Amino acid sequence: MTSSNPILAVKGLSHTYGHGATAHRAIAQVDFELMTGQAISVVGPSGAGKTTLLRCLAGLQTPTGGSVEIEGVPVTRVPSSIGVVFQDYSRSLMPWLSVKRNVEFPLRGHGLDKREVQQRAMDALALVGLTAAADRHPRQLSGGMQQRVAIARAVAVQPRILIMDEPFASVDAQTRAELEDLTLSVRRRTDTSVVLVTHDIDESVYLADSVLVLSGNPSRVVDQLPVELGYPRDQLTTKRQENYLDVRSKVYEMIHPHRMTQP
Amino acid sequence: MVGAVTDPMTTQAVRWRKWMSGPRAWLRSLAGVPVVVVGLLIWQWQTTRHPVFFLPPPLVIARRLKTDWLSGPAHSLFLSHEGLTAIVQTFQTALIGWAIAAALGIIVGSVLGVRPSLAAFAAPPLLLLRSVPPIAVIPIAIVILGLGDSMRTAVVVAGCLWPILLNAVAAVSGVDQVLRDVAALNHLNPIQTFVRVLVPAASPKLFAGLRVALALAIVLSVGAGMFAGSGGLGGRLLTFQNNFDVPGLWATITVLAVLGAIVNWLLLLVERSALRWNIQGETL
């Protein structure tokens, strides 16, 4: 899953909320590139401006400095080549729509004919293994299943970049592992590039080709570590590999610089 | 298990709904009937023993109900011609005025709800206008529009607009930012966002405003008819009052109560089917 041209380039991005004395600088400076087909995870202490960064990538917010380019084109509004998975499925899914209608939601109103819309929605549901739940409502499903619906909705538009904002923070550990593997399989089958914002260090290494470590407020890039693990990956063997443990402890030390000295 | 119910109020509501929808639910829904029957019997018995001028016995009222209102043919639901005309006039005014207020209130309220800066400008005049008792609008409406249908409809609109509008502002501004982000990410234009995201997400609170306004619409339609001294149920009440026809008054009040309940029940049916997804306790 490597290629030589970046699909996403973030250049000198900074963001400040407000003006004058009450101004709050969330991002000092962030630069990174994401190669086509690759996955990058963004980790950092809480309040490190990760959500601000993500909103700037998705075009939901205009950064006060620097730029975001997708395939060489500066992002000035919401690009059509992205899909976003939010942290809280209970807030991002439409409770009044069935699972199928939720996945159809982004496809409707863009000139696709009805059969095409339904076909693409069912394909996306098949990708996350939820074909059987198509006619149920989100609240009738478990948390993990609801987040799968959110993933299906994000990939239904066949995005070039999938942006995930702490996507598995609201589910239990067992479900989290399942959803991580699901994300790997979705990537393998759709060839989508991924930006994953997380505060789970294991996850940041397991799912990505490189880990971008941010400092606390206002955030800067501490380091960008390559993850040389290859594919396919699985929870047992991948997490036992020397490379995995090595990157994992490096990231850990960068985020918790004082922990190692404690008794 | 998601959405575990912990709120005591909700728990009570869930318990009530389970009780009402369990086996032999139809029998339970009749639980209040004996209370009404016993009340009517006591009323009949006492007022026959000690006649009171302003409170005739239920059977006298029932007889007037029959002669005044229910003496018509089957094809008009047994309603008398005069009765039907009055009912149609009052409820047509109420429903048209309510519908206009609903459309206006929801659209303007939604715009204010998504634009906090606009809402800041609009808040002082809105609060002032909301504080005007709706009845107080009637005299000025008569001066401007005369005694006809347009005056009565205008009064209903002027009264119903505020609860609907203010509820819409609160409902729409309370729609989760994440849902608005989802709309923005999918390139929905403002009208699509309104129709496909804001209105459905806000609908539980919107319905609350609509229900309050519907009761108010009937009050104002009757009230405006009374002020105008003609037309509809309000006009009939005024005529009966002027003739000291107490049983006639009570029969008219009964008609109002029954029709009000029917209209409210119809709205509740619409609400329940539109908000099926929002019913508490209907989880895994």
Coordinates of C-alpha atoms in Angstrom, one line a residue:
Chain A
M1 CA 0.0 0.0 0.0
T2 CA 2.6 2.5 -0.9
S3 CA 2.8 5.1 -3.6
S4 CA 5.1 8.0 -4.3
N5 CA 2.7 11.0 -4.5
P6 CA 1.0 12.4 -1.4
I7 CA -2.8 12.4 -1.5
L8 CA -2.8 14.8 1.5
A9 CA -0.3 17.5 2.4
V10 CA -0.6 19.6 5.5
K11 CA 1.7 22.6 5.3
G12 CA 2.5 24.9 8.2
L13 CA -1.0 24.6 9.6
S14 CA -1.8 26.7 12.6
H15 CA -5.1 27.7 14.2
T16 CA -6.0 30.3 16.8
Y17 CA -9.5 30.8 18.2
G18 CA -10.6 34.3 19.0
H19 CA -8.6 37.6 18.9
G20 CA -6.4 39.7 21.2
A21 CA -6.1 38.9 24.9
T22 CA -8.6 36.1 24.9
A23 CA -7.1 34.4 21.9
H24 CA -6.5 30.7 22.3
R25 CA -3.9 29.0 20.1
A26 CA -4.9 25.4 19.5
I27 CA -2.4 24.5 16.9
A28 CA 1.1 26.1 16.7
Q29 CA 2.4 24.3 13.6
V30 CA 1.7 21.0 12.0
D31 CA 3.2 19.6 8.8
F32 CA 2.8 16.2 7.4
E33 CA 2.1 14.3 4.2
L34 CA 0.0 11.2 3.6
M35 CA 1.0 9.0 0.6
T36 CA -1.8 7.5 -1.5
G37 CA -3.2 4.3 0.0
Q38 CA -1.4 4.7 3.3
A39 CA -2.7 5.3 6.8
I40 CA -1.4 7.8 9.3
S41 CA -2.5 8.0 12.9
V42 CA -2.4 11.2 14.9
V43 CA -1.8 10.8 18.6
G44 CA -1.2 13.4 21.4
P45 CA -2.3 14.3 24.9
S46 CA -5.9 15.3 25.3
G47 CA -6.6 18.9 24.4
A48 CA -3.8 18.8 21.8
G49 CA -6.0 20.3 19.1
K50 CA -6.5 17.0 17.4
T51 CA -10.2 17.7 16.7
T52 CA -9.3 21.2 15.4
L53 CA -6.8 19.6 13.1
L54 CA -9.3 17.1 11.9
R55 CA -12.0 19.7 11.2
C56 CA -9.4 21.7 9.2
L57 CA -8.6 18.5 7.1
A58 CA -12.3 17.9 6.5
G59 CA -12.9 21.5 5.4
L60 CA -15.3 22.1 8.2
Q61 CA -13.1 24.9 9.5
T62 CA -10.6 27.2 7.8
P63 CA -7.3 27.3 9.6
T64 CA -5.9 30.7 10.5
G65 CA -2.5 29.8 9.1
G66 CA -1.0 27.3 6.6
S67 CA -2.9 25.1 4.2
V68 CA -4.3 21.7 3.5
E69 CA -4.0 20.2 0.1
I70 CA -5.7 17.1 -1.2
E71 CA -4.1 15.7 -4.4
G72 CA -2.4 19.1 -4.8
V73 CA -5.6 21.2 -4.6
P74 CA -5.9 23.5 -1.6
V75 CA -8.9 22.7 0.6
T76 CA -11.2 25.7 0.8
R77 CA -14.5 24.0 1.4
V78 CA -15.6 20.4 2.2
P79 CA -13.9 18.2 -0.4
S80 CA -16.0 15.5 -2.0
S81 CA -13.2 13.0 -1.8
I82 CA -13.4 12.4 2.0
G83 CA -15.5 10.3 4.4
V84 CA -15.5 11.0 8.1
V85 CA -16.2 8.7 11.0
F86 CA -17.0 10.6 14.3
Q87 CA -16.2 9.4 17.7
D88 CA -19.7 9.2 19.1
Y89 CA -22.0 7.1 16.9
S90 CA -25.0 8.0 19.0
R91 CA -24.6 11.6 18.0
S92 CA -23.5 11.2 14.3
L93 CA -26.1 8.7 13.1
M94 CA -29.6 9.8 12.4
P95 CA -31.8 8.1 14.9
W96 CA -35.0 8.6 12.8
L97 CA -33.6 6.7 9.8
S98 CA -33.1 2.9 9.4
V99 CA -29.6 1.6 9.1
K100 CA -30.0 1.4 5.4
R101 CA -31.3 4.9 5.1
N102 CA -28.4 6.2 7.2
V103 CA -25.9 4.7 4.8
E104 CA -27.9 6.0 1.8
F105 CA -28.0 9.5 3.4
P106 CA -24.8 10.9 1.8
L107 CA -25.6 9.3 -1.5
R108 CA -29.0 10.9 -2.0
G109 CA -29.6 14.3 -3.6
H110 CA -26.5 14.1 -5.8
G111 CA -28.0 12.9 -9.0
L112 CA -27.5 9.2 -8.5
D113 CA -30.5 7.1 -9.5
K114 CA -32.4 5.2 -6.8
R115 CA -31.1 1.7 -7.7
E116 CA -27.5 2.9 -7.7
V117 CA -28.0 4.5 -4.3
Q118 CA -29.5 1.4 -2.8
Q119 CA -26.8 -0.8 -4.4
R120 CA -24.0 1.2 -3.1
A121 CA -25.5 1.4 0.4
M122 CA -26.0 -2.4 0.5
D123 CA -22.4 -2.9 -0.7
A124 CA -21.1 -0.6 2.1
L125 CA -23.2 -2.5 4.6
A126 CA -21.9 -5.8 3.3
L127 CA -18.3 -4.4 3.7
V128 CA -18.9 -4.0 7.5
G129 CA -21.0 -7.2 7.8
L130 CA -24.3 -5.6 8.6
T131 CA -26.5 -6.7 5.7
A132 CA -28.9 -8.4 8.0
A133 CA -29.5 -5.3 10.1
A134 CA -30.3 -3.0 7.2
D135 CA -33.9 -2.4 8.2
R136 CA -33.4 -1.9 11.9
H137 CA -32.9 1.5 13.6
P138 CA -29.6 2.5 15.1
R139 CA -30.8 2.5 18.7
Q140 CA -31.8 -1.2 18.3
L141 CA -28.1 -2.1 17.7
S142 CA -25.2 -2.4 20.0
G143 CA -22.6 0.3 20.2
G144 CA -20.1 -1.6 18.1
M145 CA -22.7 -2.3 15.4
Q146 CA -23.7 1.4 15.4
Q147 CA -20.1 2.4 14.8
R148 CA -20.0 -0.1 11.9
V149 CA -23.0 1.7 10.4
A150 CA -21.1 5.0 10.7
I151 CA -18.1 3.4 8.9
A152 CA -20.4 2.1 6.2
R153 CA -21.9 5.5 5.8
A154 CA -18.4 7.1 5.5
V155 CA -17.2 4.6 2.9
A156 CA -20.5 4.5 0.9
V157 CA -19.4 7.6 -1.0
Q158 CA -16.2 5.8 -2.0
P159 CA -13.9 8.4 -0.5
R160 CA -10.2 8.8 -1.4
I161 CA -9.4 9.6 2.2
L162 CA -11.2 8.2 5.3
I163 CA -10.9 10.5 8.3
M164 CA -11.6 8.9 11.7
D165 CA -11.9 10.9 14.9
E166 CA -11.2 8.6 17.8
P167 CA -13.6 6.1 16.2
F168 CA -13.4 3.4 18.8
A169 CA -13.3 5.4 22.0
S170 CA -16.9 4.8 22.9
V171 CA -16.9 1.0 22.7
D172 CA -15.6 -1.8 25.0
A173 CA -12.2 -3.4 24.5
Q174 CA -13.5 -6.5 22.8
T175 CA -15.5 -4.5 20.3
R176 CA -12.6 -2.2 19.8
A177 CA -10.3 -5.0 18.6
E178 CA -13.0 -6.2 16.2
L179 CA -13.5 -2.7 14.8
E180 CA -9.8 -2.3 14.4
D181 CA -9.6 -5.4 12.3
L182 CA -12.7 -4.3 10.4
T183 CA -10.9 -1.0 9.6
L184 CA -7.9 -3.0 8.3
S185 CA -10.1 -5.1 6.1
V186 CA -12.1 -2.1 4.8
R187 CA -8.8 -0.5 3.8
R188 CA -7.6 -3.6 2.1
R189 CA -10.8 -4.0 0.1
T190 CA -11.3 -0.3 -0.8
D191 CA -7.8 1.0 -1.1
T192 CA -8.7 4.1 0.8
S193 CA -6.1 6.3 2.5
V194 CA -6.8 6.9 6.2
V195 CA -6.2 9.6 8.8
L196 CA -6.9 8.2 12.2
V197 CA -7.0 10.5 15.3
T198 CA -6.7 8.4 18.4
H199 CA -5.4 8.5 22.0
D200 CA -4.9 4.8 22.1
I201 CA -1.2 4.1 21.4
D202 CA -1.6 0.4 20.5
E203 CA -4.2 1.3 18.0
S204 CA -2.2 4.1 16.5
V205 CA 0.6 1.7 15.7
Y206 CA -1.5 -1.3 14.8
L207 CA -3.6 0.5 12.2
A208 CA -1.1 2.9 10.5
D209 CA 1.9 3.1 8.3
S210 CA 3.2 6.0 10.3
V211 CA 2.4 7.7 13.6
L212 CA 2.3 11.5 14.0
V213 CA 3.0 12.5 17.6
L214 CA 1.7 15.9 18.6
S215 CA 2.7 17.9 21.7
G216 CA 0.3 19.4 24.2
N217 CA -1.4 22.7 23.7
P218 CA -0.7 24.5 21.4
S219 CA 0.2 21.5 19.3
R220 CA 3.3 20.9 17.2
V221 CA 4.7 17.8 15.6
V222 CA 7.0 16.1 18.1
D223 CA 7.9 13.3 15.6
Q224 CA 6.6 11.3 12.7
L225 CA 7.5 7.6 13.2
P226 CA 7.3 5.1 10.4
V227 CA 5.6 1.8 11.2
E228 CA 7.3 -1.0 9.3
L229 CA 5.0 -3.9 9.8
G230 CA 3.6 -4.9 6.5
Y231 CA 0.2 -6.5 5.8
P232 CA -1.9 -8.5 6.6
R233 CA -1.9 -7.7 10.3
D234 CA -3.6 -9.4 13.2
Q235 CA -4.1 -8.8 16.8
L236 CA -1.8 -11.6 18.0
T237 CA 1.2 -11.9 15.8
T238 CA 1.5 -8.3 14.8
K239 CA 1.4 -7.1 18.3
R240 CA 4.2 -9.5 19.3
Q241 CA 6.6 -8.3 16.6
E242 CA 9.8 -6.5 17.6
N243 CA 8.9 -3.5 15.3
Y244 CA 5.5 -3.1 16.8
L245 CA 6.8 -3.0 20.4
D246 CA 9.6 -0.7 19.4
V247 CA 7.3 2.0 17.9
R248 CA 4.8 1.5 20.6
S249 CA 7.3 2.3 23.4
K250 CA 8.8 5.2 21.5
V251 CA 5.3 6.8 21.1
Y252 CA 4.6 6.1 24.7
E253 CA 7.7 7.9 25.9
M254 CA 7.0 10.9 23.7
I255 CA 3.5 11.3 25.1
H256 CA 4.4 10.5 28.7
P257 CA 8.0 11.8 29.1
H258 CA 8.0 11.5 32.9
R259 CA 6.3 8.2 33.4
M260 CA 9.4 6.1 32.8
T261 CA 11.3 7.7 35.7
Q262 CA 8.7 7.0 38.3
P263 CA 9.2 3.9 40.6
Chain B
M1 CA -28.2 -2.6 25.7
V2 CA -28.0 1.0 24.8
G3 CA -29.7 4.1 26.1
A4 CA -30.4 2.5 29.5
V5 CA -33.2 4.4 31.2
T6 CA -32.2 6.0 34.5
D7 CA -34.3 9.1 34.6
P8 CA -37.1 8.5 37.1
M9 CA -39.6 10.5 35.0
T10 CA -38.8 8.4 32.0
T11 CA -39.0 5.2 34.0
Q12 CA -42.5 6.2 35.1
A13 CA -43.5 7.0 31.5
V14 CA -42.1 3.6 30.4
R15 CA -44.0 1.8 33.1
W16 CA -47.2 3.7 32.2
R17 CA -46.8 2.8 28.5
K18 CA -46.1 -0.8 29.3
W19 CA -49.2 -0.9 31.5
M20 CA -51.3 0.7 28.8
S21 CA -50.0 -1.5 26.0
G22 CA -49.8 -4.9 27.8
P23 CA -52.3 -7.7 27.3
R24 CA -56.0 -6.6 27.4
A25 CA -54.8 -3.0 26.8
W26 CA -58.2 -2.0 25.4
L27 CA -59.7 -2.9 28.8
R28 CA -57.2 -0.7 30.7
S29 CA -57.8 2.2 28.4
L30 CA -61.4 2.2 29.6
A31 CA -60.3 2.5 33.2
G32 CA -61.4 6.1 33.4
V33 CA -64.9 5.5 32.1
P34 CA -66.5 4.5 35.5
V35 CA -65.1 7.7 37.0
V36 CA -66.9 9.8 34.4
V37 CA -70.1 7.7 34.8
V38 CA -70.2 8.0 38.6
G39 CA -69.5 11.8 38.3
L40 CA -72.4 12.3 35.9
L41 CA -74.7 10.2 38.1
I42 CA -73.9 12.3 41.1
W43 CA -74.3 15.5 39.1
Q44 CA -77.7 14.3 37.7
W45 CA -78.9 13.2 41.2
Q46 CA -77.9 16.4 43.0
T47 CA -79.1 18.9 40.5
T48 CA -82.5 17.2 40.2
R49 CA -82.9 17.3 44.0
H50 CA -81.7 20.9 44.3
P51 CA -82.1 22.7 40.9
V52 CA -79.4 25.3 40.2
F53 CA -80.0 27.8 37.5
F54 CA -76.5 27.9 36.1
L55 CA -75.9 24.2 36.3
P56 CA -78.6 22.2 34.7
P57 CA -78.7 18.4 35.1
P58 CA -76.6 16.4 32.5
L59 CA -79.8 14.9 30.9
V60 CA -81.1 18.4 30.2
I61 CA -77.8 19.3 28.6
A62 CA -77.9 16.1 26.6
R63 CA -81.4 16.8 25.3
R64 CA -80.1 20.3 24.1
L65 CA -77.1 18.6 22.6
K66 CA -79.5 16.5 20.6
T67 CA -81.9 19.2 19.5
D68 CA -79.2 21.9 18.9
W69 CA -76.4 19.8 17.5
L70 CA -77.3 16.2 16.7
S71 CA -80.6 16.5 14.8
G72 CA -79.1 16.3 11.4
P73 CA -79.0 13.5 8.8
A74 CA -76.5 10.6 8.8
H75 CA -74.4 12.0 5.9
S76 CA -73.4 15.0 8.0
L77 CA -72.5 12.7 11.0
F78 CA -75.9 13.5 12.4
L79 CA -74.9 17.1 13.0
S80 CA -77.5 19.7 12.4
H81 CA -77.0 22.2 9.6
E82 CA -76.5 25.2 11.9
G83 CA -74.3 23.2 14.2
L84 CA -72.1 21.9 11.4
T85 CA -71.7 25.4 10.0
A86 CA -70.6 26.8 13.3
I87 CA -68.2 23.9 13.9
V88 CA -66.7 24.2 10.5
Q89 CA -66.3 27.9 10.8
T90 CA -64.5 27.8 14.1
F91 CA -62.3 24.8 13.4
Q92 CA -61.5 25.9 9.9
T93 CA -60.2 29.2 11.2
A94 CA -58.3 27.5 14.0
L95 CA -56.6 25.0 11.8
I96 CA -55.8 27.4 8.9
G97 CA -54.4 29.9 11.4
W98 CA -52.5 27.2 13.2
A99 CA -51.0 25.8 10.0
I100 CA -49.9 29.3 8.8
A101 CA -48.3 29.9 12.2
A102 CA -46.7 26.5 12.1
A103 CA -45.1 27.1 8.7
L104 CA -44.0 30.6 9.6
G105 CA -42.8 29.8 13.1
I106 CA -40.8 26.7 12.1
I107 CA -39.1 28.4 9.1
V108 CA -38.3 31.7 11.0
G109 CA -37.5 29.8 14.2
S110 CA -35.1 27.5 12.4
V111 CA -33.2 30.4 10.7
L112 CA -32.8 32.0 14.1
G113 CA -31.9 28.7 15.6
V114 CA -28.9 28.1 13.3
R115 CA -27.8 31.8 13.4
P116 CA -27.2 32.7 17.0
S117 CA -26.1 36.2 15.9
L118 CA -29.5 36.9 14.3
A119 CA -31.3 35.4 17.3
A120 CA -29.5 37.9 19.5
F121 CA -31.0 40.8 17.5
A122 CA -34.4 39.1 17.4
A123 CA -34.6 38.1 21.1
P124 CA -35.8 41.4 22.7
P125 CA -38.7 42.1 20.3
L126 CA -39.6 38.4 20.4
L127 CA -39.8 38.3 24.1
L128 CA -41.9 41.5 24.1
L129 CA -44.3 40.1 21.5
R130 CA -44.6 36.8 23.2
S131 CA -45.7 38.6 26.4
V132 CA -48.7 40.2 24.7
P133 CA -51.8 38.2 25.8
P134 CA -53.1 36.8 22.5
I135 CA -56.7 37.9 23.5
A136 CA -55.5 41.5 23.6
V137 CA -54.8 41.4 19.9
I138 CA -58.4 40.9 19.0
P139 CA -59.7 44.5 19.3
I140 CA -56.8 45.8 17.2
A141 CA -57.4 43.0 14.7
I142 CA -61.0 44.0 14.4
V143 CA -60.0 47.7 13.8
I144 CA -57.7 46.6 11.1
L145 CA -59.5 43.7 9.4
G146 CA -63.1 44.1 10.4
L147 CA -65.3 41.2 11.7
G148 CA -64.8 38.6 9.0
D149 CA -62.8 35.4 8.5
S150 CA -59.5 37.2 7.9
M151 CA -59.6 38.9 11.3
R152 CA -60.3 35.6 13.1
T153 CA -57.5 33.8 11.2
A154 CA -55.1 36.7 11.8
V155 CA -55.8 36.5 15.6
V156 CA -55.1 32.8 15.6
V157 CA -51.9 33.2 13.7
A158 CA -50.8 36.1 15.9
G159 CA -51.4 34.0 19.0
C160 CA -50.0 30.6 17.8
L161 CA -46.9 32.0 16.2
W162 CA -44.9 32.6 19.4
P163 CA -45.0 29.3 21.1
I164 CA -44.2 27.6 17.8
L165 CA -41.4 30.0 16.9
L166 CA -39.7 30.1 20.3
N167 CA -39.9 26.3 20.5
A168 CA -38.4 26.0 17.0
V169 CA -35.5 28.3 18.0
A170 CA -34.7 26.2 21.0
A171 CA -35.3 22.9 19.1
V172 CA -33.1 23.8 16.1
S173 CA -30.3 25.4 18.1
G174 CA -30.3 22.3 20.2
V175 CA -29.6 20.0 17.2
D176 CA -26.2 18.4 17.8
Q177 CA -23.2 20.1 16.0
V178 CA -22.1 16.6 14.8
L179 CA -25.3 16.2 12.8
R180 CA -24.8 19.6 11.2
D181 CA -21.2 18.6 10.4
V182 CA -22.6 15.4 8.8
A183 CA -24.8 17.6 6.7
A184 CA -21.9 19.9 5.7
L185 CA -19.7 17.0 4.9
N186 CA -22.3 15.7 2.5
H187 CA -22.6 19.0 0.7
L188 CA -26.3 19.6 1.7
N189 CA -27.5 23.0 0.8
P190 CA -29.3 25.0 3.5
I191 CA -32.8 23.8 2.3
Q192 CA -31.7 20.2 2.2
T193 CA -30.1 20.6 5.6
F194 CA -33.4 22.1 6.9
V195 CA -35.6 19.3 5.5
R196 CA -33.3 16.3 5.9
V197 CA -31.5 17.0 9.2
L198 CA -32.8 20.0 11.2
V199 CA -36.5 19.3 11.1
P200 CA -36.4 15.6 11.8
A201 CA -33.7 16.1 14.6
A202 CA -35.8 18.9 16.2
S203 CA -39.2 17.3 15.6
P204 CA -39.8 16.1 19.2
K205 CA -39.5 19.7 20.5
L206 CA -41.3 21.1 17.4
F207 CA -44.3 18.9 18.2
A208 CA -44.3 20.1 21.7
G209 CA -44.8 23.7 20.4
L210 CA -47.3 22.6 17.9
R211 CA -49.5 20.9 20.5
V212 CA -49.5 24.0 22.8
A213 CA -50.3 26.2 19.8
L214 CA -53.2 23.9 18.7
A215 CA -55.0 24.3 22.0
L216 CA -54.4 28.0 21.8
A217 CA -55.7 28.1 18.2
I218 CA -59.1 26.8 19.3
V219 CA -59.3 29.2 22.2
L220 CA -58.5 32.1 20.0
S221 CA -60.8 31.1 17.2
V222 CA -63.7 30.8 19.7
G223 CA -62.7 34.0 21.4
A224 CA -62.4 36.0 18.2
G225 CA -65.9 34.7 17.2
M226 CA -67.3 36.0 20.5
F227 CA -65.7 39.4 20.1
A228 CA -67.0 39.7 16.6
G229 CA -70.5 38.6 17.9
S230 CA -71.0 36.4 14.9
G231 CA -69.8 33.3 13.4
G232 CA -68.8 29.9 14.7
L233 CA -69.1 28.5 18.2
G234 CA -68.0 31.7 19.8
G235 CA -70.9 33.6 18.2
R236 CA -73.3 30.9 19.4
L237 CA -72.0 31.1 22.9
L238 CA -72.6 34.8 22.9
T239 CA -76.2 34.4 21.6
F240 CA -77.0 31.8 24.3
Q241 CA -75.5 34.0 27.0
N242 CA -77.5 37.0 25.9
N243 CA -80.7 34.9 26.0
F244 CA -79.8 33.4 29.5
D245 CA -80.0 30.0 27.8
V246 CA -77.8 28.1 30.2
P247 CA -78.5 24.5 28.8
G248 CA -77.6 25.9 25.4
L249 CA -74.3 27.2 26.7
W250 CA -73.4 24.0 28.3
A251 CA -74.3 22.0 25.2
T252 CA -72.0 24.2 23.2
I253 CA -69.2 23.9 25.8
T254 CA -69.6 20.1 25.6
V255 CA -69.2 20.2 21.8
L256 CA -66.1 22.3 22.2
A257 CA -64.6 19.9 24.7
V258 CA -65.3 16.8 22.5
L259 CA -64.0 18.4 19.3
G260 CA -60.9 19.8 21.1
A261 CA -60.1 16.3 22.4
I262 CA -60.6 14.8 19.0
V263 CA -58.3 17.4 17.3
N264 CA -55.7 16.9 20.0
W265 CA -55.9 13.1 19.7
L266 CA -55.5 13.4 15.9
L267 CA -52.3 15.4 16.3
L268 CA -51.1 12.9 18.9
L269 CA -51.6 10.1 16.4
V270 CA -49.6 12.0 13.7
E271 CA -46.9 12.8 16.3
R272 CA -46.7 9.2 17.5
S273 CA -46.2 7.8 14.0
A274 CA -43.7 10.5 13.1
L275 CA -41.7 10.1 16.2
R276 CA -41.7 6.3 16.5
W277 CA -37.9 6.4 16.5
N278 CA -37.9 8.6 19.6
I279 CA -40.1 6.5 21.9
Q280 CA -38.2 5.9 25.1
G281 CA -37.6 2.4 26.3
E282 CA -37.9 0.9 22.8
T283 CA -34.4 -0.3 22.8
L284 CA -32.8 -3.7 22.7

